[in-house]
Short mmCIF file of C-alpha atoms in Angstrom, two decimals:
data_model
loop_
_atom_site.label_atom_id
_atom_site.label_comp_id
_atom_site.label_asym_id
_atom_site.label_seq_id
_atom_site.Cartn_x
_atom_site.Cartn_y
_atom_site.Cartn_z
CA MET A 1254 136.44 12.81 192.73
CA ARG A 1255 133.31 11.15 194.07
CA ASP A 1256 132.63 9.43 190.76
CA ARG A 1257 136.24 8.23 190.54
CA ALA A 1258 135.91 6.72 194.04
CA SER A 1259 132.73 4.88 193.04
CA GLU A 1260 134.37 3.66 189.85
CA ALA A 1261 137.39 2.39 191.80
CA ILE A 1262 135.12 0.37 194.08
CA LYS A 1263 133.32 -1.10 191.06
CA GLU A 1264 136.72 -2.12 189.68
CA GLY A 1265 137.47 -3.99 192.91
CA TYR A 1266 139.71 -1.55 194.75
CA ASN A 1267 139.23 -1.49 198.52
CA ILE A 1268 141.54 1.42 199.38
CA ILE A 1269 140.93 4.93 198.07
CA ILE A 1270 143.74 7.44 198.52
CA LEU A 1271 142.85 11.12 198.64
CA SER A 1272 146.09 13.05 198.20
CA ASP A 1273 147.05 16.70 197.85
CA ARG A 1274 150.58 15.99 196.63
CA GLY A 1275 151.65 17.39 193.30
CA HIS A 1276 149.54 20.52 193.38
CA ASP A 1277 150.85 23.99 192.66
CA ALA A 1278 149.67 27.60 192.60
CA THR A 1279 147.58 27.06 189.46
CA ASP A 1280 146.11 23.72 190.56
CA ALA A 1281 145.12 24.09 194.22
CA PRO A 1282 144.00 20.98 196.10
CA ILE A 1283 140.60 20.53 197.67
CA PRO A 1284 140.87 20.93 201.48
CA ALA A 1285 141.32 17.54 203.15
CA LEU A 1286 138.16 17.75 205.29
CA LEU A 1287 136.04 18.70 202.30
CA ALA A 1288 137.51 15.92 200.15
CA VAL A 1289 137.13 13.16 202.71
CA SER A 1290 133.61 14.19 203.71
CA ALA A 1291 132.46 14.48 200.10
CA VAL A 1292 133.75 11.03 199.18
CA HIS A 1293 132.55 9.49 202.45
CA HIS A 1294 128.98 10.79 202.12
CA HIS A 1295 128.85 9.92 198.42
CA LEU A 1296 129.85 6.34 199.16
CA VAL A 1297 127.37 6.13 202.06
CA ALA A 1298 124.57 7.32 199.75
CA ALA A 1299 125.67 4.79 197.11
CA GLY A 1300 125.71 2.01 199.72
CA THR A 1301 129.36 1.18 199.08
CA ARG A 1302 131.15 2.96 201.95
CA THR A 1303 131.95 -0.27 203.81
CA GLN A 1304 133.70 -1.67 200.75
CA ALA A 1305 136.67 0.72 200.89
CA GLY A 1306 138.91 2.52 203.33
CA LEU A 1307 139.68 6.20 202.82
CA VAL A 1308 143.35 7.13 203.14
CA VAL A 1309 144.09 10.85 203.43
CA GLU A 1310 147.59 11.87 202.34
CA SER A 1311 147.82 15.57 203.07
CA GLY A 1312 150.11 18.36 204.15
CA GLU A 1313 147.27 19.97 206.12
CA PRO A 1314 146.95 17.81 209.25
CA ARG A 1315 149.58 18.46 211.89
CA GLU A 1316 147.93 18.24 215.28
CA VAL A 1317 145.47 16.11 217.21
CA HIS A 1318 142.44 18.26 216.34
CA HIS A 1319 143.16 17.88 212.62
CA PHE A 1320 143.45 14.10 212.92
CA ALA A 1321 140.29 13.79 215.04
CA ALA A 1322 138.30 15.92 212.59
CA LEU A 1323 139.47 13.89 209.59
CA ILE A 1324 138.58 10.63 211.34
CA GLY A 1325 135.20 12.08 212.30
CA TYR A 1326 134.58 13.03 208.67
CA GLY A 1327 135.31 9.51 207.44
CA ALA A 1328 139.08 9.02 207.09
CA THR A 1329 140.35 5.54 207.86
CA VAL A 1330 144.08 6.36 207.68
CA ILE A 1331 145.95 9.68 207.69
CA ASN A 1332 149.42 10.31 206.27
CA PRO A 1333 150.52 13.78 207.43
CA TYR A 1334 153.54 13.89 205.11
CA LEU A 1335 154.32 17.56 205.72
CA ALA A 1336 154.55 16.97 209.48
CA TYR A 1337 157.11 14.21 208.85
CA GLU A 1338 159.06 16.47 206.51
CA SER A 1339 158.97 19.23 209.14
CA ILE A 1340 160.43 16.88 211.74
CA ASP A 1341 163.22 15.98 209.33
CA ASP A 1342 163.87 19.67 208.66
CA MET A 1343 163.96 20.55 212.38
CA ILE A 1344 166.56 17.83 212.95
CA ALA A 1345 168.62 19.06 209.99
CA GLN A 1346 168.51 22.65 211.32
CA GLY A 1347 169.48 21.56 214.84
CA ILE A 1348 166.17 22.59 216.37
CA LEU A 1349 165.61 19.00 217.52
CA THR A 1350 168.80 17.54 218.92
CA GLY A 1351 169.75 14.25 220.50
CA ILE A 1352 167.08 12.27 218.67
CA SER A 1353 167.00 10.35 215.43
CA TYR A 1354 164.44 11.04 212.74
CA GLU A 1355 162.89 7.59 213.25
CA LYS A 1356 162.52 8.12 217.01
CA ALA A 1357 161.12 11.65 216.55
CA VAL A 1358 158.50 10.38 214.09
CA GLN A 1359 157.69 7.49 216.41
CA ASN A 1360 157.18 9.96 219.27
CA TYR A 1361 155.00 12.19 217.07
CA ILE A 1362 152.82 9.27 216.02
CA LYS A 1363 152.49 7.99 219.59
CA ALA A 1364 151.53 11.43 220.92
CA SER A 1365 149.04 11.93 218.07
CA ILE A 1366 147.38 8.56 218.67
CA LYS A 1367 147.12 9.22 222.40
CA GLY A 1368 145.60 12.63 221.71
CA VAL A 1369 143.05 11.27 219.25
CA VAL A 1370 142.05 8.45 221.62
CA LYS A 1371 141.65 10.94 224.46
CA THR A 1372 139.61 13.26 222.25
CA MET A 1373 137.34 10.47 221.02
CA SER A 1374 136.84 9.07 224.54
CA LYS A 1375 135.29 12.38 225.63
CA MET A 1376 132.49 12.09 223.08
#
């Protein structure tokens, strides 16, 4: 994974996506924090970290602490796809009522950003 990230930078890519989609019981993904930190520190040691952003696409992060930890470990962008799918499912089941999917996701993103900013401001 680290070598593939370095190779991508050499080929001119400036966005590296670390994703856990498409894994199953026989092919388990590397935990998001471990993946992002491994790639981040490898690129720092290689002197190429500033040449690419690290996008984490994972089902793991769901709450502010998860997002803050991933950012602290080197993530530039986080796509918590399972959280979005959970919001859609809660609307479909009637757990969340009186709100559209788009508005619910917008509220989730806004609350997550506010939480991360508050967390980071305390450091």
